mmCIF file of C-alpha atoms and ligand atoms in Angstrom:
data_model
loop_
_atom_site.group_PDB
_atom_site.id
_atom_site.type_symbol
_atom_site.label_atom_id
_atom_site.label_comp_id
_atom_site.label_asym_id
_atom_site.label_seq_id
_atom_site.Cartn_x
_atom_site.Cartn_y
_atom_site.Cartn_z
ATOM 1 C CA MET A 1 109.033 112.359 37.933
ATOM 2 C CA SER A 2 105.761 114.082 36.934
ATOM 3 C CA ARG A 3 105.471 115.051 33.278
ATOM 4 C CA THR A 4 103.207 118.065 33.817
ATOM 5 C CA LEU A 5 103.184 121.223 35.917
ATOM 6 C CA LYS A 6 99.971 122.611 37.389
ATOM 7 C CA LEU A 7 99.233 126.218 36.406
ATOM 8 C CA ASN A 8 97.546 128.709 38.759
ATOM 9 C CA ASN A 9 94.243 128.227 36.873
ATOM 10 C CA ASP A 10 94.412 124.430 37.398
ATOM 11 C CA LYS A 11 95.368 123.642 33.777
ATOM 12 C CA GLU A 12 98.229 121.174 33.246
ATOM 13 C CA LEU A 13 101.333 122.147 31.263
ATOM 14 C CA PRO A 14 103.372 119.246 29.797
ATOM 15 C CA ILE A 15 106.938 119.809 31.045
ATOM 16 C CA VAL A 16 108.749 119.156 27.759
ATOM 17 C CA GLY A 17 107.512 121.058 24.723
ATOM 18 C CA LEU A 18 108.824 121.423 21.190
ATOM 19 C CA GLY A 19 110.386 124.795 20.289
ATOM 20 C CA THR A 20 109.698 125.994 16.745
ATOM 21 C CA TYR A 21 111.809 129.148 16.288
ATOM 22 C CA LYS A 22 113.921 128.888 13.127
ATOM 23 C CA SER A 23 112.296 125.563 12.177
ATOM 24 C CA GLY A 24 112.098 126.151 8.453
ATOM 25 C CA PRO A 25 109.574 125.491 5.718
ATOM 26 C CA GLY A 26 109.206 121.830 4.842
ATOM 27 C CA GLU A 27 110.915 120.749 8.056
ATOM 28 C CA VAL A 28 108.645 122.095 10.799
ATOM 29 C CA ILE A 29 105.587 120.081 9.685
ATOM 30 C CA LYS A 30 107.713 116.924 9.831
ATOM 31 C CA ALA A 31 109.129 117.902 13.225
ATOM 32 C CA VAL A 32 105.654 118.523 14.678
ATOM 33 C CA LYS A 33 104.367 115.149 13.485
ATOM 34 C CA GLU A 34 107.466 113.295 14.699
ATOM 35 C CA ALA A 35 107.142 115.062 18.030
ATOM 36 C CA ILE A 36 103.518 113.953 18.439
ATOM 37 C CA ASP A 37 104.563 110.379 17.644
ATOM 38 C CA ALA A 38 107.348 110.687 20.232
ATOM 39 C CA GLY A 39 104.845 111.777 22.910
ATOM 40 C CA TYR A 40 105.090 115.608 22.834
ATOM 41 C CA ARG A 41 101.825 117.380 23.576
ATOM 42 C CA HIS A 42 103.200 120.900 24.220
ATOM 43 C CA PHE A 43 104.218 123.093 21.247
ATOM 44 C CA ASP A 44 105.799 126.518 21.554
ATOM 45 C CA CYS A 45 104.889 128.832 18.679
ATOM 46 C CA ALA A 46 104.902 132.560 17.956
ATOM 47 C CA TRP A 47 103.474 134.856 15.301
ATOM 48 C CA PHE A 48 107.006 136.260 14.876
ATOM 49 C CA TYR A 49 108.417 132.842 13.870
ATOM 50 C CA GLY A 50 106.488 133.033 10.579
ATOM 51 C CA ASN A 51 105.807 129.283 10.511
ATOM 52 C CA GLU A 52 102.541 128.897 12.437
ATOM 53 C CA ALA A 53 100.580 127.795 9.363
ATOM 54 C CA GLU A 54 102.933 124.857 8.852
ATOM 55 C CA VAL A 55 102.914 123.970 12.562
ATOM 56 C CA GLY A 56 99.104 124.012 12.391
ATOM 57 C CA LYS A 57 99.129 121.711 9.352
ATOM 58 C CA GLY A 58 101.265 119.185 11.255
ATOM 59 C CA LEU A 59 98.913 119.323 14.248
ATOM 60 C CA LYS A 60 95.814 118.972 12.046
ATOM 61 C CA ASP A 61 97.256 115.989 10.161
ATOM 62 C CA LYS A 62 97.849 114.154 13.443
ATOM 63 C CA ILE A 63 94.387 115.075 14.810
ATOM 64 C CA ASP A 64 92.771 113.890 11.543
ATOM 65 C CA GLU A 65 94.795 110.655 11.715
ATOM 66 C CA GLY A 66 93.289 110.040 15.165
ATOM 67 C CA LYS A 67 96.743 109.982 16.774
ATOM 68 C CA VAL A 68 95.863 112.776 19.190
ATOM 69 C CA ASN A 69 92.855 114.835 20.307
ATOM 70 C CA ARG A 70 92.913 118.611 20.272
ATOM 71 C CA HIS A 71 92.127 118.728 24.001
ATOM 72 C CA ASP A 72 95.267 116.678 24.775
ATOM 73 C CA LEU A 73 97.500 119.275 23.094
ATOM 74 C CA PHE A 74 98.928 122.365 24.784
ATOM 75 C CA ILE A 75 99.590 125.066 22.186
ATOM 76 C CA THR A 76 101.358 128.314 23.086
ATOM 77 C CA SER A 77 101.725 131.395 20.902
ATOM 78 C CA LYS A 78 102.988 134.924 21.469
ATOM 79 C CA LEU A 79 101.989 138.496 20.651
ATOM 80 C CA TRP A 80 104.756 140.306 18.777
ATOM 81 C CA ASN A 81 106.189 143.664 19.865
ATOM 82 C CA ASN A 82 104.672 145.832 17.101
ATOM 83 C CA PHE A 83 101.146 145.122 18.353
ATOM 84 C CA HIS A 84 101.110 146.167 22.020
ATOM 85 C CA GLU A 85 98.130 148.558 21.772
ATOM 86 C CA LYS A 86 95.173 147.045 23.611
ATOM 87 C CA ASP A 87 92.929 146.932 20.538
ATOM 88 C CA LYS A 88 95.560 145.083 18.463
ATOM 89 C CA VAL A 89 95.788 142.062 20.771
ATOM 90 C CA VAL A 90 92.549 140.229 19.905
ATOM 91 C CA PRO A 91 93.033 140.681 16.120
ATOM 92 C CA MET A 92 96.629 139.395 16.375
ATOM 93 C CA LEU A 93 95.515 136.293 18.276
ATOM 94 C CA LYS A 94 92.768 135.754 15.692
ATOM 95 C CA GLU A 95 95.454 135.895 12.991
ATOM 96 C CA THR A 96 97.503 133.288 14.888
ATOM 97 C CA LEU A 97 94.415 131.057 15.263
ATOM 98 C CA ASP A 98 93.746 131.393 11.547
ATOM 99 C CA ASN A 99 97.376 130.412 10.785
ATOM 100 C CA LEU A 100 97.227 127.434 13.148
ATOM 101 C CA LYS A 101 93.679 126.520 12.019
ATOM 102 C CA LEU A 102 92.608 126.227 15.651
ATOM 103 C CA ASP A 103 89.547 127.615 17.493
ATOM 104 C CA TYR A 104 91.575 128.371 20.593
ATOM 105 C CA ILE A 105 95.108 128.088 21.942
ATOM 106 C CA ASP A 106 96.086 127.037 25.457
ATOM 107 C CA LEU A 107 98.449 129.875 26.291
ATOM 108 C CA TYR A 108 99.031 133.335 24.802
ATOM 109 C CA LEU A 109 102.098 135.302 25.901
ATOM 110 C CA ILE A 110 103.326 138.879 25.568
ATOM 111 C CA HIS A 111 106.568 137.977 23.759
ATOM 112 C CA TRP A 112 108.619 140.884 25.209
ATOM 113 C CA PRO A 113 107.627 143.635 27.662
ATOM 114 C CA PHE A 114 108.778 146.380 25.253
ATOM 115 C CA GLY A 115 106.877 147.399 22.158
ATOM 116 C CA PHE A 116 107.706 148.759 18.706
ATOM 117 C CA LYS A 117 105.579 151.095 16.624
ATOM 118 C CA GLU A 118 103.319 149.303 14.192
ATOM 119 C CA THR A 119 104.956 151.309 11.380
ATOM 120 C CA ALA A 120 108.467 150.177 12.393
ATOM 121 C CA SER A 121 109.946 146.971 11.050
ATOM 122 C CA LEU A 122 109.477 143.758 13.031
ATOM 123 C CA TRP A 123 113.140 143.771 14.085
ATOM 124 C CA PRO A 124 113.988 147.489 14.090
ATOM 125 C CA VAL A 125 117.719 147.275 14.711
ATOM 126 C CA GLY A 126 119.360 150.506 13.605
ATOM 127 C CA GLU A 127 116.041 152.386 13.401
ATOM 128 C CA GLY A 128 116.735 154.127 16.715
ATOM 129 C CA LYS A 129 114.338 155.124 19.436
ATOM 130 C CA SER A 130 111.800 156.435 16.920
ATOM 131 C CA ALA A 131 110.896 152.777 16.253
ATOM 132 C CA TYR A 132 109.922 152.236 19.903
ATOM 133 C CA SER A 133 106.361 152.417 21.144
ATOM 134 C CA ASP A 134 105.813 153.505 24.736
ATOM 135 C CA VAL A 135 102.596 151.504 25.147
ATOM 136 C CA ASP A 136 102.645 150.142 28.684
ATOM 137 C CA TYR A 137 102.499 146.344 28.972
ATOM 138 C CA LEU A 138 99.658 146.898 31.485
ATOM 139 C CA GLU A 139 97.575 148.220 28.578
ATOM 140 C CA THR A 140 98.627 145.206 26.477
ATOM 141 C CA TRP A 141 97.555 142.928 29.328
ATOM 142 C CA GLU A 142 93.976 144.284 29.155
ATOM 143 C CA GLY A 143 93.909 143.010 25.548
ATOM 144 C CA MET A 144 95.300 139.662 26.708
ATOM 145 C CA GLU A 145 92.487 139.392 29.307
ATOM 146 C CA GLU A 146 89.970 140.115 26.571
ATOM 147 C CA CYS A 147 91.384 137.097 24.657
ATOM 148 C CA VAL A 148 90.527 134.852 27.639
ATOM 149 C CA ASN A 149 87.082 136.379 28.009
ATOM 150 C CA LEU A 150 86.366 135.685 24.317
ATOM 151 C CA GLY A 151 87.500 132.050 24.663
ATOM 152 C CA LEU A 152 90.369 132.504 22.190
ATOM 153 C CA THR A 153 92.940 131.230 24.713
ATOM 154 C CA LYS A 154 92.606 129.228 27.933
ATOM 155 C CA SER A 155 95.499 130.948 29.732
ATOM 156 C CA ILE A 156 97.657 134.048 29.382
ATOM 157 C CA GLY A 157 101.191 134.792 30.457
ATOM 158 C CA VAL A 158 104.305 136.804 29.781
ATOM 159 C CA SER A 159 107.761 136.242 28.377
ATOM 160 C CA ASN A 160 111.055 137.984 29.136
ATOM 161 C CA PHE A 161 109.576 139.913 32.074
ATOM 162 C CA ASN A 162 111.775 140.736 35.071
ATOM 163 C CA ALA A 163 110.683 140.445 38.709
ATOM 164 C CA GLU A 164 109.682 144.087 39.042
ATOM 165 C CA GLN A 165 107.575 143.957 35.880
ATOM 166 C CA ILE A 166 105.817 140.802 37.120
ATOM 167 C CA ASP A 167 104.935 142.385 40.463
ATOM 168 C CA ARG A 168 103.676 145.516 38.730
ATOM 169 C CA LEU A 169 101.491 143.346 36.490
ATOM 170 C CA LEU A 170 100.203 141.282 39.440
ATOM 171 C CA LYS A 171 99.141 144.486 41.230
ATOM 172 C CA ASN A 172 97.193 145.685 38.212
ATOM 173 C CA CYS A 173 95.647 142.648 36.536
ATOM 174 C CA LYS A 174 92.221 140.997 36.652
ATOM 175 C CA ILE A 175 93.528 137.653 35.351
ATOM 176 C CA LYS A 176 96.895 136.492 36.730
ATOM 177 C CA PRO A 177 99.649 135.422 34.318
ATOM 178 C CA VAL A 178 100.181 131.646 34.560
ATOM 179 C CA CYS A 179 103.752 131.703 33.339
ATOM 180 C CA ASN A 180 106.864 133.683 32.507
ATOM 181 C CA GLN A 181 108.804 132.231 29.579
ATOM 182 C CA VAL A 182 112.475 133.201 29.871
ATOM 183 C CA GLU A 183 115.866 131.915 28.809
ATOM 184 C CA VAL A 184 117.083 129.115 31.128
ATOM 185 C CA ASN A 185 120.130 126.905 30.593
ATOM 186 C CA PRO A 186 123.107 126.020 32.800
ATOM 187 C CA ASN A 187 124.903 129.244 31.750
ATOM 188 C CA LEU A 188 121.872 131.212 33.011
ATOM 189 C CA ASN A 189 120.072 129.044 35.536
ATOM 190 C CA GLN A 190 117.696 131.819 36.685
ATOM 191 C CA LYS A 191 117.397 130.375 40.207
ATOM 192 C CA LYS A 192 116.363 133.723 41.719
ATOM 193 C CA LEU A 193 113.718 134.446 39.101
ATOM 194 C CA ILE A 194 112.398 130.865 39.312
ATOM 195 C CA GLU A 195 112.041 131.162 43.114
ATOM 196 C CA PHE A 196 110.421 134.604 42.765
ATOM 197 C CA CYS A 197 107.880 133.197 40.277
ATOM 198 C CA LYS A 198 107.244 130.097 42.391
ATOM 199 C CA GLN A 199 106.316 132.297 45.370
ATOM 200 C CA ARG A 200 103.706 133.957 43.153
ATOM 201 C CA ASP A 201 102.368 130.681 41.687
ATOM 202 C CA ILE A 202 103.767 131.469 38.247
ATOM 203 C CA VAL A 203 105.437 128.675 36.259
ATOM 204 C CA VAL A 204 108.709 129.367 34.450
ATOM 205 C CA VAL A 205 109.071 127.982 30.926
ATOM 206 C CA GLY A 206 112.729 127.849 29.915
ATOM 207 C CA TYR A 207 113.730 128.726 26.359
ATOM 208 C CA CYS A 208 117.133 128.072 24.725
ATOM 209 C CA PRO A 209 117.533 125.124 27.144
ATOM 210 C CA LEU A 210 120.339 123.734 24.971
ATOM 211 C CA GLY A 211 121.996 127.134 24.681
ATOM 212 C CA ARG A 212 120.995 127.356 21.010
ATOM 213 C CA SER A 213 123.828 125.029 20.123
ATOM 214 C CA GLU A 214 123.990 125.956 16.431
ATOM 215 C CA TYR A 215 125.530 129.345 17.410
ATOM 216 C CA ALA A 216 128.427 127.668 19.252
ATOM 217 C CA GLY A 217 131.762 129.313 18.455
ATOM 218 C CA THR A 218 130.209 132.673 17.485
ATOM 219 C CA PRO A 219 132.353 135.387 19.148
ATOM 220 C CA GLY A 220 130.780 136.712 22.341
ATOM 221 C CA PHE A 221 128.277 133.866 22.406
ATOM 222 C CA PRO A 222 128.070 131.694 25.570
ATOM 223 C CA ASP A 223 129.498 128.179 25.055
ATOM 224 C CA PRO A 224 126.558 125.746 25.155
ATOM 225 C CA THR A 225 126.961 123.397 28.127
ATOM 226 C CA ILE A 226 126.165 120.341 25.977
ATOM 227 C CA PHE A 227 129.711 120.687 24.555
ATOM 228 C CA ASP A 228 131.386 120.892 27.993
ATOM 229 C CA PRO A 229 133.780 117.901 28.321
ATOM 230 C CA LYS A 230 132.600 117.339 31.920
ATOM 231 C CA VAL A 231 128.993 117.107 30.757
ATOM 232 C CA ILE A 232 130.012 114.766 27.933
ATOM 233 C CA GLU A 233 131.712 112.539 30.577
ATOM 234 C CA MET A 234 128.648 112.780 32.817
ATOM 235 C CA ALA A 235 126.427 111.630 29.948
ATOM 236 C CA LYS A 236 128.497 108.432 29.607
ATOM 237 C CA LYS A 237 128.025 107.730 33.314
ATOM 238 C CA TYR A 238 124.215 107.772 32.995
ATOM 239 C CA ASN A 239 124.169 106.230 29.505
ATOM 240 C CA LYS A 240 122.417 109.382 28.314
ATOM 241 C CA THR A 241 123.372 112.223 25.932
ATOM 242 C CA PRO A 242 124.702 115.642 27.028
ATOM 243 C CA ALA A 243 121.396 117.229 25.925
ATOM 244 C CA GLN A 244 119.470 114.769 28.120
ATOM 245 C CA ILE A 245 121.711 115.602 31.091
ATOM 246 C CA VAL A 246 121.094 119.327 30.657
ATOM 247 C CA LEU A 247 117.321 118.944 30.151
ATOM 248 C CA ASN A 248 117.018 116.647 33.186
ATOM 249 C CA TYR A 249 118.920 119.211 35.283
ATOM 250 C CA LEU A 250 116.644 122.052 34.114
ATOM 251 C CA ILE A 251 113.481 120.046 34.829
ATOM 252 C CA SER A 252 114.781 119.395 38.344
ATOM 253 C CA LEU A 253 114.677 123.186 38.889
ATOM 254 C CA GLY A 254 110.865 122.883 38.679
ATOM 255 C CA ILE A 255 110.428 124.406 35.232
ATOM 256 C CA SER A 256 109.134 123.438 31.787
ATOM 257 C CA VAL A 257 111.600 123.304 28.852
ATOM 258 C CA ILE A 258 111.011 123.777 25.129
ATOM 259 C CA PRO A 259 114.044 122.452 23.206
ATOM 260 C CA LYS A 260 113.836 123.062 19.453
ATOM 261 C CA SER A 261 114.806 120.384 16.980
ATOM 262 C CA VAL A 262 113.920 119.387 13.452
ATOM 263 C CA THR A 263 115.986 116.180 13.720
ATOM 264 C CA LYS A 264 113.912 113.072 14.445
ATOM 265 C CA SER A 265 116.510 111.361 16.670
ATOM 266 C CA ARG A 266 116.969 114.538 18.758
ATOM 267 C CA ILE A 267 113.219 115.133 19.030
ATOM 268 C CA ILE A 268 112.918 111.620 20.510
ATOM 269 C CA GLU A 269 116.013 112.121 22.693
ATOM 270 C CA ASN A 270 114.850 115.453 24.148
ATOM 271 C CA ILE A 271 111.666 114.042 25.681
ATOM 272 C CA ASP A 272 113.356 110.893 26.993
ATOM 273 C CA VAL A 273 114.653 112.692 30.078
ATOM 274 C CA PHE A 274 112.461 111.508 32.938
ATOM 275 C CA ASP A 275 113.974 108.137 33.827
ATOM 276 C CA PHE A 276 117.072 109.143 35.781
ATOM 277 C CA THR A 277 118.164 111.384 38.660
ATOM 278 C CA LEU A 278 121.485 113.197 38.684
ATOM 279 C CA ASP A 279 123.797 112.607 41.635
ATOM 280 C CA PRO A 280 124.318 115.623 43.945
ATOM 281 C CA GLU A 281 127.910 116.169 42.727
ATOM 282 C CA ASP A 282 126.697 116.337 39.105
ATOM 283 C CA VAL A 283 123.939 118.787 40.036
ATOM 284 C CA ALA A 284 126.581 120.828 41.899
ATOM 285 C CA TYR A 285 128.774 120.917 38.774
ATOM 286 C CA LEU A 286 125.866 122.055 36.575
ATOM 287 C CA ASP A 287 124.960 124.692 39.195
ATOM 288 C CA SER A 288 128.542 125.957 39.009
ATOM 289 C CA CYS A 289 128.180 126.597 35.243
ATOM 290 C CA ASN A 290 125.927 129.615 35.930
ATOM 291 C CA LYS A 291 127.548 132.744 34.451
ATOM 292 C CA ASN A 292 124.479 134.896 33.820
ATOM 293 C CA GLN A 293 125.336 134.945 30.125
ATOM 294 C CA ARG A 294 122.434 135.211 27.699
ATOM 295 C CA VAL A 295 121.877 133.790 24.242
ATOM 296 C CA CYS A 296 119.107 136.398 23.808
ATOM 297 C CA PRO A 297 120.097 139.637 25.615
ATOM 298 C CA LEU A 298 118.479 141.815 22.889
ATOM 299 C CA SER A 299 120.860 144.491 24.137
ATOM 300 C CA MET A 300 120.259 146.545 20.982
ATOM 301 C CA PHE A 301 116.964 147.538 22.611
ATOM 302 C CA GLN A 302 118.391 148.193 26.082
ATOM 303 C CA ASP A 303 117.523 151.899 25.920
ATOM 304 C CA HIS A 304 113.816 151.035 25.656
ATOM 305 C CA LYS A 305 111.776 152.163 28.672
ATOM 306 C CA TYR A 306 110.475 148.620 29.227
ATOM 307 C CA TYR A 307 113.701 146.668 28.484
ATOM 308 C CA SER A 308 113.825 143.920 31.104
ATOM 309 C CA PHE A 309 117.429 142.765 31.545
ATOM 310 C CA ASN A 310 118.968 145.828 33.212
ATOM 311 C CA SER A 311 118.165 144.508 36.703
ATOM 312 C CA GLU A 312 119.642 141.446 38.429
ATOM 313 C CA TYR A 313 116.607 139.256 37.670
HETATM 314 N N1 LIG B 1 110.155 133.751 24.374
HETATM 315 C C1 LIG B 1 111.258 134.044 23.710
HETATM 316 O O1 LIG B 1 111.641 135.232 23.597
HETATM 317 C C2 LIG B 1 112.040 132.951 23.062
HETATM 318 C C3 LIG B 1 113.358 133.212 22.646
HETATM 319 C C4 LIG B 1 114.075 132.162 22.078
HETATM 320 C C5 LIG B 1 113.490 130.914 21.933
HETATM 321 N N2 LIG B 1 112.199 130.698 22.319
HETATM 322 C C6 LIG B 1 111.557 129.361 22.164
HETATM 323 O O2 LIG B 1 112.422 128.387 22.754
HETATM 324 C C7 LIG B 1 112.711 127.390 21.801
HETATM 325 C C8 LIG B 1 114.085 126.781 22.081
HETATM 326 O O3 LIG B 1 115.114 127.733 21.984
HETATM 327 P P1 LIG B 1 116.138 127.801 20.764
HETATM 328 O O4 LIG B 1 115.492 127.174 19.553
HETATM 329 O O5 LIG B 1 116.572 129.186 20.617
HETATM 330 O O6 LIG B 1 117.394 126.963 21.268
HETATM 331 P P2 LIG B 1 117.682 125.487 21.854
HETATM 332 O O7 LIG B 1 116.427 124.700 21.918
HETATM 333 O O8 LIG B 1 118.479 125.697 23.067
HETATM 334 O O9 LIG B 1 118.656 124.880 20.747
HETATM 335 C C9 LIG B 1 118.207 124.508 19.480
HETATM 336 C C10 LIG B 1 119.427 123.972 18.706
HETATM 337 O O10 LIG B 1 119.914 122.773 19.345
HETATM 338 C C11 LIG B 1 119.943 121.700 18.405
HETATM 339 N N3 LIG B 1 119.548 120.488 19.155
HETATM 340 C C12 LIG B 1 118.295 120.090 19.500
HETATM 341 N N4 LIG B 1 118.331 118.955 20.195
HETATM 342 C C13 LIG B 1 119.645 118.587 20.298
HETATM 343 C C14 LIG B 1 120.288 117.496 20.889
HETATM 344 N N5 LIG B 1 119.605 116.545 21.525
HETATM 345 N N6 LIG B 1 121.659 117.445 20.809
HETATM 346 C C15 LIG B 1 122.336 118.422 20.175
HETATM 347 N N7 LIG B 1 121.767 119.488 19.591
HETATM 348 C C16 LIG B 1 120.417 119.580 19.648
HETATM 349 C C17 LIG B 1 118.936 122.078 17.332
HETATM 350 O O11 LIG B 1 119.323 121.483 16.107
HETATM 351 P P3 LIG B 1 118.321 120.768 15.044
HETATM 352 O O12 LIG B 1 117.016 121.501 15.048
HETATM 353 O O13 LIG B 1 119.071 120.906 13.764
HETATM 354 O O14 LIG B 1 118.187 119.345 15.508
HETATM 355 C C18 LIG B 1 119.102 123.603 17.284
HETATM 356 O O15 LIG B 1 120.228 123.939 16.507
HETATM 357 C C19 LIG B 1 112.585 128.126 20.471
HETATM 358 O O16 LIG B 1 112.529 127.263 19.367
HETATM 359 C C20 LIG B 1 111.344 128.933 20.715
HETATM 360 O O17 LIG B 1 110.187 128.123 20.585
HETATM 361 C C21 LIG B 1 111.481 131.696 22.913
#
């Protein structure tokens, strides 16, 4: 099984990356270094996560140690919703580069298609529609293209875009998005969106691949498949863990996955997923888990003009 996916600009994306959302102070630097030792070369970051400086310190320590070269790493970051005006994009990426202490990143994404006013809070729940900005993501994209032209990022892409938004962007862009990062796990296998993106030479990167297991049991929250007794049984059959079963299944859909962990044994476990193939009946069971339930519906913003999850995919 190949460990990279080719992007539409010929760059290679390592299939398994380390997620860093909610990886806290003091733990994310350790996680990044352990991940590099375990063979990870793809790191998923975002300005919104508030921990890019510590991620950058972990990367720099390993580069300085001679364990890895910068050009072997694939670093992603994302533009947050309060900064969708075209002239805010380059300064926000420069801030991210300064946090990470890097000269360039490999991939910069529009985190969500909908924007907030710069004067609103970063997570304006309860602030009503007055917190929304109506800046079109096509305008934001012009700023993203400028980031490529200035050499601040090698590739650009989107996150949480639906099919219609992707086609609208493709009709109006100079530089094509290389990827759409969206939630993918067995509860939400996104087969239609993955096929749609594949036809347009856009790679899907799947977030919450483990169903954000720490929220398990929260009312209204989808049960993470790694706790499904059938998947636990399946794991015994392959001498693997439930998380490895789920990640292997997701990779077989032709996507990249970015499981988050700050636990050394899990960091090692989550990249050790390439040495087995699930039997058709096990794939069929995992396919049957699809319920179109989201960990991240962000339904509090569903009245925003550019909210993306009102359509089928
Ligand atoms: N673009 C977007 O809008 C967006 C949205 C959400 C997430 N993301 C990205 O996607 C990444 C992954 O998503 P996520 O962090 O929400 O959820 P996730 O990766 O599905 O789940 C993370 C949780 O699973 C636990 N875990 C990790 N490996 C495990 C294993 N082998 N067995 C059992 N439990 C395990 C982690 O615990 P420990 O850390 O304690 O080990 C953590 O509690 C994020 O970190 C972020 O980089 C992007």
